[in-house]
Short mmCIF file of C-alpha atoms in Angstrom, two decimals:
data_model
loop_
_atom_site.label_atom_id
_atom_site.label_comp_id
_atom_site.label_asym_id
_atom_site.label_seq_id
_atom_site.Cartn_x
_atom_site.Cartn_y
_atom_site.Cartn_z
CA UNK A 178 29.52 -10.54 -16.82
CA UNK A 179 29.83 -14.21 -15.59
CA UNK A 180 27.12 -16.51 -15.05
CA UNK A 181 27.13 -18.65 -12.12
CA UNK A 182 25.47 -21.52 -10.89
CA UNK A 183 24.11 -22.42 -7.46
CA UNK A 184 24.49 -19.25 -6.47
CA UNK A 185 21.59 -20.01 -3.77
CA UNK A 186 23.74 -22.38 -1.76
CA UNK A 187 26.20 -19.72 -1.11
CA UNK A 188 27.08 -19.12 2.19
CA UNK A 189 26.15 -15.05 2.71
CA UNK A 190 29.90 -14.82 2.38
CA UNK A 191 30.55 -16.68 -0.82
CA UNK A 192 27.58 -14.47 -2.48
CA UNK A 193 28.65 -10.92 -0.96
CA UNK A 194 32.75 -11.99 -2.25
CA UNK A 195 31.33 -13.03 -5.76
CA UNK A 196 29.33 -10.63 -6.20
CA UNK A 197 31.58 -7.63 -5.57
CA UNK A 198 34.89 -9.33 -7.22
CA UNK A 199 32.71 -9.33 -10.63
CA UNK A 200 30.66 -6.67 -10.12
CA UNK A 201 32.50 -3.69 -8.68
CA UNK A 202 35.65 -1.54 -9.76
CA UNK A 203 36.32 -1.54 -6.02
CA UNK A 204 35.15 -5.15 -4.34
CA UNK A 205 36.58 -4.17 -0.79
CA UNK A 206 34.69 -0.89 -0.52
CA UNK A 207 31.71 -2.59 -1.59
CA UNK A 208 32.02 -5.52 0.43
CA UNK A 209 32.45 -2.79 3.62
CA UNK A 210 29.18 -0.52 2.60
CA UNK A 211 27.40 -4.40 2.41
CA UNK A 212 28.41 -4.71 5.73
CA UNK A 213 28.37 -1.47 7.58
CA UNK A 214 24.51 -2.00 7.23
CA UNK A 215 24.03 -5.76 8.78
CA UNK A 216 22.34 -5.29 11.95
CA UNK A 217 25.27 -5.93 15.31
CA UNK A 218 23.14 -8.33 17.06
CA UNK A 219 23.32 -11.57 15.45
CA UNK A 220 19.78 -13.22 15.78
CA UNK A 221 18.20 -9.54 14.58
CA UNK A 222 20.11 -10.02 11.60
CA UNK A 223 19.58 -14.00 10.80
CA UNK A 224 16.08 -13.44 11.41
CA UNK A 225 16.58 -10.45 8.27
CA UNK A 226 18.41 -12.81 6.13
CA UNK A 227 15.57 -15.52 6.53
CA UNK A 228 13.08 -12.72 5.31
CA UNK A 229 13.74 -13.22 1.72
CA UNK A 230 16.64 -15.18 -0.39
CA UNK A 231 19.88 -14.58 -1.18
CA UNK A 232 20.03 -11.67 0.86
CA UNK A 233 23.60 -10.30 1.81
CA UNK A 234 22.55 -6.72 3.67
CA UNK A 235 19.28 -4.51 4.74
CA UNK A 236 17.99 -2.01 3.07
CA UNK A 237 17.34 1.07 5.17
CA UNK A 238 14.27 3.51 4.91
CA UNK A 239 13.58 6.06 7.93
CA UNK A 240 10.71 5.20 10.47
CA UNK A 241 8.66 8.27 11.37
CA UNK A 242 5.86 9.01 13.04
CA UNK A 243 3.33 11.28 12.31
CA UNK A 244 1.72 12.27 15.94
CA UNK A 245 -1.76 13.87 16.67
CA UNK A 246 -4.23 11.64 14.74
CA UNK A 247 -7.94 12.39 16.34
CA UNK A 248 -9.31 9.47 14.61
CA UNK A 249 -13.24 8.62 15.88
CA UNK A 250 -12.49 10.20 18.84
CA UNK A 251 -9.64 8.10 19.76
CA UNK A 252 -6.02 9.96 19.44
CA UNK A 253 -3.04 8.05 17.17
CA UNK A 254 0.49 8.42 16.70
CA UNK A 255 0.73 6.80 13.41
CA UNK A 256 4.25 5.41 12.29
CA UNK A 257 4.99 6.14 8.49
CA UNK A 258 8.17 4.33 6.66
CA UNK A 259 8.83 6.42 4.01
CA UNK A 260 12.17 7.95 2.51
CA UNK A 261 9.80 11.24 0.39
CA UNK A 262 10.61 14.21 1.92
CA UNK A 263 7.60 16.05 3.27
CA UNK A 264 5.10 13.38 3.66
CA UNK A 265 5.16 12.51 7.53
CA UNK A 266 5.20 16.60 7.87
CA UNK A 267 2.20 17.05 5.77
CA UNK A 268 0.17 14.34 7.44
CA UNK A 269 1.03 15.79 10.34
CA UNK A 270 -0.11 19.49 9.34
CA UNK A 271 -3.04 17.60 8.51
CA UNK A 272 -3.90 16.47 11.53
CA UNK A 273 -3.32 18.88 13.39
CA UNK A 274 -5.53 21.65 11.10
CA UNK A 275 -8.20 18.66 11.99
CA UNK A 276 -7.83 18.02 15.73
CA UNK A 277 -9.81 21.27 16.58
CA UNK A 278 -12.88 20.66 13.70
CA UNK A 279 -13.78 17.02 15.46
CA UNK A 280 -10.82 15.33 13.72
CA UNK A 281 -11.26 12.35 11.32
CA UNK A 282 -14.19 9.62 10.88
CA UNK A 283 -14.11 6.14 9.39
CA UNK A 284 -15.69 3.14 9.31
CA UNK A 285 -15.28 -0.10 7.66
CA UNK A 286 -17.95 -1.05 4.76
CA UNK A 287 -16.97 -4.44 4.16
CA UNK A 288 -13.87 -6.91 4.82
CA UNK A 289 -14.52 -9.56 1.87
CA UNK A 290 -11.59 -10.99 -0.14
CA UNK A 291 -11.88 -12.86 -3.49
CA UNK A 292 -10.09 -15.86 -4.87
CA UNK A 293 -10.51 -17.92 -7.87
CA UNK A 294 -10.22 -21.05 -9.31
CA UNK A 295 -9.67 -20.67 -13.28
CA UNK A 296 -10.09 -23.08 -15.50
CA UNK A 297 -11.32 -23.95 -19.34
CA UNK A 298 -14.43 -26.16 -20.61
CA UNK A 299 -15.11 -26.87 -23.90
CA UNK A 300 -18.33 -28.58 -23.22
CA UNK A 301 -22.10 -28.08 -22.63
CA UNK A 302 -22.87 -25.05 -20.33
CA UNK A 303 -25.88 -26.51 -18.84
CA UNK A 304 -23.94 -29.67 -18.08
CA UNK A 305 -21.19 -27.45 -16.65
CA UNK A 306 -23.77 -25.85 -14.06
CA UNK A 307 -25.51 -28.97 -13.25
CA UNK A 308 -22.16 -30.56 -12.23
CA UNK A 309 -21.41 -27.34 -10.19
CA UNK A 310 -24.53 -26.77 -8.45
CA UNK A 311 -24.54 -30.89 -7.42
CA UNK A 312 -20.75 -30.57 -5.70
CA UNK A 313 -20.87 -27.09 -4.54
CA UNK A 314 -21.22 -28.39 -1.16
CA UNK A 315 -18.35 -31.40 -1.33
CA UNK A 316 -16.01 -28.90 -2.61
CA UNK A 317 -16.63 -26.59 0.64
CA UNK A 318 -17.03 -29.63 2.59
CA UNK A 319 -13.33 -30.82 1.67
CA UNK A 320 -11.60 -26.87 2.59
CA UNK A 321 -12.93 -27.60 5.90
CA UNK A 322 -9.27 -28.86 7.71
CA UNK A 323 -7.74 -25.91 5.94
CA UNK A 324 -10.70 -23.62 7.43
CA UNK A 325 -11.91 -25.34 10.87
CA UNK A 326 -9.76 -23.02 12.86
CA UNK A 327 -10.98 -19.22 10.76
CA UNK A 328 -14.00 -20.58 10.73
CA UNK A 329 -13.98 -20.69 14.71
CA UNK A 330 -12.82 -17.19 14.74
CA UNK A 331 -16.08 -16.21 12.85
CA UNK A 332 -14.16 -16.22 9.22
CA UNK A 333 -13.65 -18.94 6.50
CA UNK A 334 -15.43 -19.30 2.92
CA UNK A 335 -18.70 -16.66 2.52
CA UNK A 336 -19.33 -18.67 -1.02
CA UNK A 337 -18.48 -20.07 -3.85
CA UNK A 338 -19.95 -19.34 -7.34
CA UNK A 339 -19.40 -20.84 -11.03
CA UNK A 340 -18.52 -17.81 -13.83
CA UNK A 341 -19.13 -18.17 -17.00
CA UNK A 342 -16.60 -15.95 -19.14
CA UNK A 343 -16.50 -17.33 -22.22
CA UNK A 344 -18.21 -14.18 -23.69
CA UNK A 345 -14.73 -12.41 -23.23
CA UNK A 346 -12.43 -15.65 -23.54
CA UNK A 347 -13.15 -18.88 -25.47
CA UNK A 348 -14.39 -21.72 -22.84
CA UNK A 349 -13.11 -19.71 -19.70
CA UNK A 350 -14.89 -20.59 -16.52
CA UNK A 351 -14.44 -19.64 -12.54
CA UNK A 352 -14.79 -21.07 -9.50
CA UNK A 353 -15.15 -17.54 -7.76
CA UNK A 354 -14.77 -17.58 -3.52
CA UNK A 355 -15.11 -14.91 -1.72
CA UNK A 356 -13.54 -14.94 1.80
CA UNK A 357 -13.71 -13.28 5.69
CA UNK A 358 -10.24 -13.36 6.83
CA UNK A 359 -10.33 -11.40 10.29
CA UNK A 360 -7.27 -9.90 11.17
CA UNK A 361 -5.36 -11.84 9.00
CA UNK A 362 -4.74 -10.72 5.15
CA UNK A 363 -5.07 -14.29 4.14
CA UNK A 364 -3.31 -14.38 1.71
CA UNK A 365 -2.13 -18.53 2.39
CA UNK A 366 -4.85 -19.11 3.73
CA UNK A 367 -6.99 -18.38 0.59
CA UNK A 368 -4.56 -19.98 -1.60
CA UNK A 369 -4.44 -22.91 0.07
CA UNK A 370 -8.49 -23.10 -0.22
CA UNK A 371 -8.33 -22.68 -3.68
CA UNK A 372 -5.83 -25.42 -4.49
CA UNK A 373 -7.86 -27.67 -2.63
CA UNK A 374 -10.99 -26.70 -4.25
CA UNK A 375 -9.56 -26.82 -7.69
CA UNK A 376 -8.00 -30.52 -6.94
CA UNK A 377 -11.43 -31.92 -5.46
CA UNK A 378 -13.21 -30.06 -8.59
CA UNK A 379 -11.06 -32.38 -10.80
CA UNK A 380 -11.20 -35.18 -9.11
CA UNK A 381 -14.95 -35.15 -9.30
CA UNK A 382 -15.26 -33.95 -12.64
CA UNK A 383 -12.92 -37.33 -13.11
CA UNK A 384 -15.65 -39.81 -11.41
CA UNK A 385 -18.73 -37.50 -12.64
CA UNK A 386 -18.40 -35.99 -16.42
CA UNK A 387 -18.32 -38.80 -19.19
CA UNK A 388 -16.92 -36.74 -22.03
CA UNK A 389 -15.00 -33.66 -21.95
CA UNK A 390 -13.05 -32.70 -18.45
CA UNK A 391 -12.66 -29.03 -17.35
CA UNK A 392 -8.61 -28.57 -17.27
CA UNK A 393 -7.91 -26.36 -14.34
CA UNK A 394 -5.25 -23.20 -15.03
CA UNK A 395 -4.45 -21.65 -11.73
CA UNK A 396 -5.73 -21.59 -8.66
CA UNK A 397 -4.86 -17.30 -7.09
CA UNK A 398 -5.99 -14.76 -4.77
CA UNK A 399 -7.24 -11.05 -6.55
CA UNK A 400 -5.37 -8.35 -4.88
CA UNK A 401 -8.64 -6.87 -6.39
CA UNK A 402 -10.96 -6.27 -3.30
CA UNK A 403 -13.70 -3.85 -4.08
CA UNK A 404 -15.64 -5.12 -1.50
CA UNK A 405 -13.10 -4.69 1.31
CA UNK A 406 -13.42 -0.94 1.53
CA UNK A 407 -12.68 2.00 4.52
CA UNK A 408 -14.43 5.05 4.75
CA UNK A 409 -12.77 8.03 5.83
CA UNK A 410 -13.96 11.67 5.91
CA UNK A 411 -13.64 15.45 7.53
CA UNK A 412 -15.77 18.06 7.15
CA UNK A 413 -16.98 21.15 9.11
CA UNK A 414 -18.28 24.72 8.37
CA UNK A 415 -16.70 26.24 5.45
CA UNK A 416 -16.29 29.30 7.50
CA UNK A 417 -13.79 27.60 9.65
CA UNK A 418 -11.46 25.87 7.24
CA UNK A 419 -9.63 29.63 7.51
CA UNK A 420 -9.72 32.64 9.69
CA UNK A 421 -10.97 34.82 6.69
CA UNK A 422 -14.21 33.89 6.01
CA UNK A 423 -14.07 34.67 2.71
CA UNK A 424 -10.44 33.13 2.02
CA UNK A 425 -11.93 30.38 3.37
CA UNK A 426 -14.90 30.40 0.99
CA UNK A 427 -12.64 30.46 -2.09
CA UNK A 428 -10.28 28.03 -0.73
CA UNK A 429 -13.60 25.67 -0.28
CA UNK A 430 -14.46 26.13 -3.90
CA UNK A 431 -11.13 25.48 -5.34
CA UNK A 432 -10.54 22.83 -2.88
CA UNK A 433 -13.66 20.71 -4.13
CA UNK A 434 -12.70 21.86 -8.26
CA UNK A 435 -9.45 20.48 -7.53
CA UNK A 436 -10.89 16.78 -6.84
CA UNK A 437 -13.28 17.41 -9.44
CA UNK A 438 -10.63 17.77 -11.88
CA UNK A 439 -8.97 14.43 -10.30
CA UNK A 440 -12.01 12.83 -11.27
CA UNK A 441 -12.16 13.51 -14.70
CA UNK A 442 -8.53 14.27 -16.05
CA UNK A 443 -6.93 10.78 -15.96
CA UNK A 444 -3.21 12.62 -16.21
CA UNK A 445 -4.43 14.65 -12.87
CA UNK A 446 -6.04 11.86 -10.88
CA UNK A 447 -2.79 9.28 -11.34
CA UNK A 448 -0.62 12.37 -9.70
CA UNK A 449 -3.69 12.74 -7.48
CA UNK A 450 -3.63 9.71 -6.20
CA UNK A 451 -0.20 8.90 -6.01
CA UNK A 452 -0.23 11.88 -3.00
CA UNK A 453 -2.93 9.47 -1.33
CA UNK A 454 -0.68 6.25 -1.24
CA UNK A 455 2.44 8.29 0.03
CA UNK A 456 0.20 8.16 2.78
CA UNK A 457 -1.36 4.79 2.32
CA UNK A 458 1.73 2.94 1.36
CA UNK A 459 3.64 4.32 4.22
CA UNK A 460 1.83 2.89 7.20
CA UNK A 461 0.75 -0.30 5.47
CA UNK A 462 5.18 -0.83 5.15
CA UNK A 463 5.64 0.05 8.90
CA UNK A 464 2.84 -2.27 9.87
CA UNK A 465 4.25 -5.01 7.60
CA UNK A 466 1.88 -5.53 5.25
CA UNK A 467 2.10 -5.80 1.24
CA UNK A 468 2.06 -2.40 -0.23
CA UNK A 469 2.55 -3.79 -3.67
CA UNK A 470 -0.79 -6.09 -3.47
CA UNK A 471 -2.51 -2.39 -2.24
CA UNK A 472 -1.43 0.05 -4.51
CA UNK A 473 -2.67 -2.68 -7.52
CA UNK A 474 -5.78 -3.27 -5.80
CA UNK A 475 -6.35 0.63 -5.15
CA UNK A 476 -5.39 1.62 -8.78
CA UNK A 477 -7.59 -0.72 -10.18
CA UNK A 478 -10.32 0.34 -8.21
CA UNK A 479 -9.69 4.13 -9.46
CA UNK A 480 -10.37 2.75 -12.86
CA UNK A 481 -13.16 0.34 -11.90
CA UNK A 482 -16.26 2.80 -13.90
CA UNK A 483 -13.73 2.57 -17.71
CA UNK A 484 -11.75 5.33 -16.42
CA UNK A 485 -9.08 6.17 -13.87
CA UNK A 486 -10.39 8.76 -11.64
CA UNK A 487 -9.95 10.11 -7.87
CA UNK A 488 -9.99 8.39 -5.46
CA UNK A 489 -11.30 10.72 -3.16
CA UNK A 490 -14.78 12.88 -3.30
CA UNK A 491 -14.55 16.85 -1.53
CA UNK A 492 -18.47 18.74 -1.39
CA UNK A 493 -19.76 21.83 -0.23
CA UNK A 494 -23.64 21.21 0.80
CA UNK A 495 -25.34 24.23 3.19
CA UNK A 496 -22.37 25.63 4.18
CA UNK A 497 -20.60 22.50 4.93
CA UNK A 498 -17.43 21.38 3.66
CA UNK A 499 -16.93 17.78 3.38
CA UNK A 500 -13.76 15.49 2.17
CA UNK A 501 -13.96 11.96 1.96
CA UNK A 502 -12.28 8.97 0.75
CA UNK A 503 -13.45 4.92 -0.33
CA UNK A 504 -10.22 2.69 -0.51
CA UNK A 505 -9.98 -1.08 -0.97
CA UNK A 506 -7.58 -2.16 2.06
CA UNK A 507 -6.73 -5.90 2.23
CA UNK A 508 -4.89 -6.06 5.43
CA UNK A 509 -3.39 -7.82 8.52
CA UNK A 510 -2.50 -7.35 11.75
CA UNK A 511 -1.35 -10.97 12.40
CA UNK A 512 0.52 -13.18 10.77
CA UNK A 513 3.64 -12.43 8.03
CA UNK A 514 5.90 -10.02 8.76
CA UNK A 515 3.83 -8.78 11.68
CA UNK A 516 4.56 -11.55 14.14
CA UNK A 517 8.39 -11.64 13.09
CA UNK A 518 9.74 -8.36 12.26
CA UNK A 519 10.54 -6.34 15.47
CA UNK A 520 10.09 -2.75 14.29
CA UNK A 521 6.45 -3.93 12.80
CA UNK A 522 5.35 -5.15 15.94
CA UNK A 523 6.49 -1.74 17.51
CA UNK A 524 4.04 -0.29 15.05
CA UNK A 525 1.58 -2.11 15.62
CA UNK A 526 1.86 -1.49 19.61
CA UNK A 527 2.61 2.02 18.75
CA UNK A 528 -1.45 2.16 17.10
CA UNK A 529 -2.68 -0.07 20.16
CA UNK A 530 -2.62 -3.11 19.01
CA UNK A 531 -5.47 -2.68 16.24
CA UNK A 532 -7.74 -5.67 14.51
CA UNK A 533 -7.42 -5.34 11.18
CA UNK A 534 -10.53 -3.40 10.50
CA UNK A 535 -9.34 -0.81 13.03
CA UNK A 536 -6.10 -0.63 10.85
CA UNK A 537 -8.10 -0.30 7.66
CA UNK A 538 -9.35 3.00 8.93
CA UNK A 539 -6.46 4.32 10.33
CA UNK A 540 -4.89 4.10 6.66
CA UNK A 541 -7.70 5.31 4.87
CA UNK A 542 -7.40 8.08 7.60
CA UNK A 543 -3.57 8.72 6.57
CA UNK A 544 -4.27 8.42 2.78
CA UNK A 545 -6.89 11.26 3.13
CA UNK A 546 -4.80 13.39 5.38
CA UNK A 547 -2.01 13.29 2.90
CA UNK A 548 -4.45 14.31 0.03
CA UNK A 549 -5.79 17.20 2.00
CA UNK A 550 -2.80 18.26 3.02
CA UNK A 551 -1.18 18.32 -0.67
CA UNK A 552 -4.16 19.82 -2.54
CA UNK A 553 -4.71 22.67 0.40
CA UNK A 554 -1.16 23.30 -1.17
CA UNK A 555 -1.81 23.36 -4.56
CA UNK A 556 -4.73 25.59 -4.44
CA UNK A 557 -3.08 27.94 -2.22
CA UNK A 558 0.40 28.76 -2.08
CA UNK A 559 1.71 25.99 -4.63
CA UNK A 560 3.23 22.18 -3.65
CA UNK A 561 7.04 23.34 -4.00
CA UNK A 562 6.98 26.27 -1.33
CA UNK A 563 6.43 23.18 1.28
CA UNK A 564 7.96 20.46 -0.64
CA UNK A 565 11.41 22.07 -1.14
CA UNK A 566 12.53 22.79 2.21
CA UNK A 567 11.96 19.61 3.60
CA UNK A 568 14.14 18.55 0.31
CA UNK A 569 16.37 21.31 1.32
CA UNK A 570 18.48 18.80 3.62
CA UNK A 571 18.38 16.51 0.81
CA UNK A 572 20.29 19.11 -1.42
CA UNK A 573 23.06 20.06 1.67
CA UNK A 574 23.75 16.26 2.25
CA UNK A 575 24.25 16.01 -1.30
CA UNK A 576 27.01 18.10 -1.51
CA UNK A 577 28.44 17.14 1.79
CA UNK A 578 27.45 20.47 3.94
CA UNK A 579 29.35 20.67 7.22
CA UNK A 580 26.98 21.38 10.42
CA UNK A 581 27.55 25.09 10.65
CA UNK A 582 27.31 25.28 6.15
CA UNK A 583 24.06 23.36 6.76
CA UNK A 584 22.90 26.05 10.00
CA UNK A 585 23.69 29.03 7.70
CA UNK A 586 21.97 27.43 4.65
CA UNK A 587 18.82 26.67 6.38
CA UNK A 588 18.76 30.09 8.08
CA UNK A 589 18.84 31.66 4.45
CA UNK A 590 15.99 29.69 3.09
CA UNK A 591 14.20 30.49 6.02
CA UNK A 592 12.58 33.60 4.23
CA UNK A 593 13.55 32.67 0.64
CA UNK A 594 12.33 30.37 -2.15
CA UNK A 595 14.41 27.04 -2.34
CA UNK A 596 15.54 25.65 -5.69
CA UNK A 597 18.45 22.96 -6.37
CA UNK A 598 20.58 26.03 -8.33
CA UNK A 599 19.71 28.32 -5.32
CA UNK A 600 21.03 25.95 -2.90
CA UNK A 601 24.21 25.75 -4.62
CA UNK A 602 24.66 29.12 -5.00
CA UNK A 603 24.25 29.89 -1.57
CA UNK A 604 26.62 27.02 -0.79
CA UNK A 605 29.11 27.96 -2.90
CA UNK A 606 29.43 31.21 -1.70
CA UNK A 607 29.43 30.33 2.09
CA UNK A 608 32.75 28.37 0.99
CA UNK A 609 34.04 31.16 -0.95
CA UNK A 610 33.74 33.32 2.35
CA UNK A 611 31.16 35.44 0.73
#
């Protein structure tokens, strides 16, 4: 293929006629699919474009809702934007096997963030910390026009240590700031802290150390927050989880084996919790925040003891079943995408407008639900009964069903197993006339 330069300065034009003249067999029917999905109204769709760069369409994914979310008492329709079949339905089976045994509870154990400031020095510790410990309070002291107005909204810098790591990497120190960033993920904001800190750290180190000079290597938020964590948990009598007691009993007993084994099988806990952040990853996209920075905080925090493990806990204690869940959350309700991008802002009236704390629970809420819901599956009648007729529609558009092929399809499967060969079958012969 050909390489071009400049590309950027395209016109959204110039890119889309480039693009699909060396790219494409057919560069007209790929110009009109780039096309068909630009938004009609103008503004809508320059404010799309300025999103990211070099854009030249949108990328579609549906926007559910999953309704019936009794979440401390208070009831949610939570939006989900997903494209997996069977997700929004199994939340929403969740929550509504919940609603009648009190619902969900969740609370927020703490909102701090971490950035740091890494850097090498090759000479005396002791001189290091000295040095440290006599400008901890100048290096604050110049973040302050970057943090007057957080700090005003009861956020800004919590502290600011020095990390000596040179036991794992040869003269590798930290500047390591933790952060309260309200309802804002913060992600500029701590950056912007840290580059200050790490220029005013040099420039002292400059006026201050005679001999060797600590040379600064980046300056980056963690997306590792284990101390920005939401707690959210069922539980009731294990007598009512079914209407056989002793069903129910069983189920309670396989239910909490089933996490077990998610906790020590590291090939069962990564499928394990992959189920939670269908959940997770879902409303944290239709609220507009940054799944990616969640799911590699999250993961990381499933392997945080030397192992990857569950991420959720399930116990049966005098009779009482209980299912709960600890989740690192880093995230905003203003700010980004959630000031700017008009079905985000739906969302986020859609929950009531949360803080971001509130929000924290209400995903730790959906991750849960979607774990419960998936494992009540496994240990009962199996994930694919469920899972493969809400793919069923999947299969029909597939193979281009007509309306009444797709009624008499689904009316089939309605009292037998689906597979991708049965489909067809059935498919085939409702075309043969059979």
């Amino acid at each position: 293929m050909t390489k071009i330069s400049g590309f950027s300065k395209f016109s959204k034009d110039e890119k889309i006629a480039w693009l699909t003249t060396k790219y494409f067999d057919n560069a007209q029917k790929a110009r009109e699919l780039l096309q068909l999905y630009w938004n009609s109204d103008l503004k809508l769709q320059k404010l799309h474009d300025e999103f990211s760069e070099n854009t030249i369409s949108n990328f579609y994914l549906p926007f559910g809702v999953a309704p019936n979310f009794t979440i401390n008492n208070k009831v949610y329709a939570i939006p989900m934007t997903i494209e997996e079949s069977s997700v929004i339905a199994a939340a929403s089976k969740a929550a509504k096997f919940w609603n009648d045994k009190g619902g969900f509870s969740a609370k927020v154990i703490d909102t701090q963030k971490v950035g740091q400031v890494h850097f090498t020095y090759a000479g005396n510790f002791s001189t290091l910390k000295d040095f440290f410990h006599k400008n901890k309070a100048q290096l604050l002291k110049e973040t302050e026009n970057i943090t007057a107005n957080m700090v005003k909204r009861g956020g800004g810098i919590l502290d600011l240590e020095l990390r000596d790591k040179t036991k794992d990497l040869e003269n590798y120190y930290q500047l390591y700031c933790t952060f309260e960033t309200l309802d804002a993920m913060g992600a500029n904001f701590i950056n912007s802290c840290l580059e200050q800190i790490a220029s005013s750290f040099k420039n002292l180190a400059i006026q201050q150390l005679d001999d060797k000079k600590p040379q600064v290597i980046m300056s980056i938020l963690s997306n590792y927050v284990p101390n920005c964590i939401a707690h959210a948990e069922v539980s009731c009598p294990v007598a009512d989880l079914l209407d056989e007691k002793e069903e129910a009993k069983l189920f309670a007993q396989k239910f909490v084996e089933a996490v077990k084994i998610a906790q020590i099988e590291p090939y069962r806990a990564v499928t394990h919790n992959k189920g939670i952040m269908n959940g997770i990853d879902a409303v944290i996209l239709a609220t507009g925040n940054d799944f990616r920075a969640v799911e590699a905080g999250v993961h990381a925090y499933a392997a945080r003891n030397g192992q990857y493990s569950s991420l959720t806990q399930a116990s049966i204690e005098n009779g009482i079943f209980k299912f709960w869940i600890e989740v690192p959350l880093a995230l905003g309700t203003v700010g980004g995408l959630t000031s700017l991008h008009p079905l985000v802002k739906l969302a986020l009236e859609m929950l009531g407008k949360p803080s971001a704390k509130e929000l924290m629970q209400i995903v730790a809420v959906a991750g849960l639900a979607q774990n419960f819901a998936a494992l009540k599956s496994l240990v009962t009648t199996g994930i694919q009964e469920g899972h493969m007729k809400m793919h069923l529609m999947n299969i029909l558009n597939q193979f281009q069903a007509t309306n009444s092929e797709k009624e008499k399809v689904i009316e089939y499967f309605k009292s037998h197993t689906v597979s991708h060969s049965s489909v067809v079958k059935v498919l085939e012969n409702i075309r043969n006339g059979a």
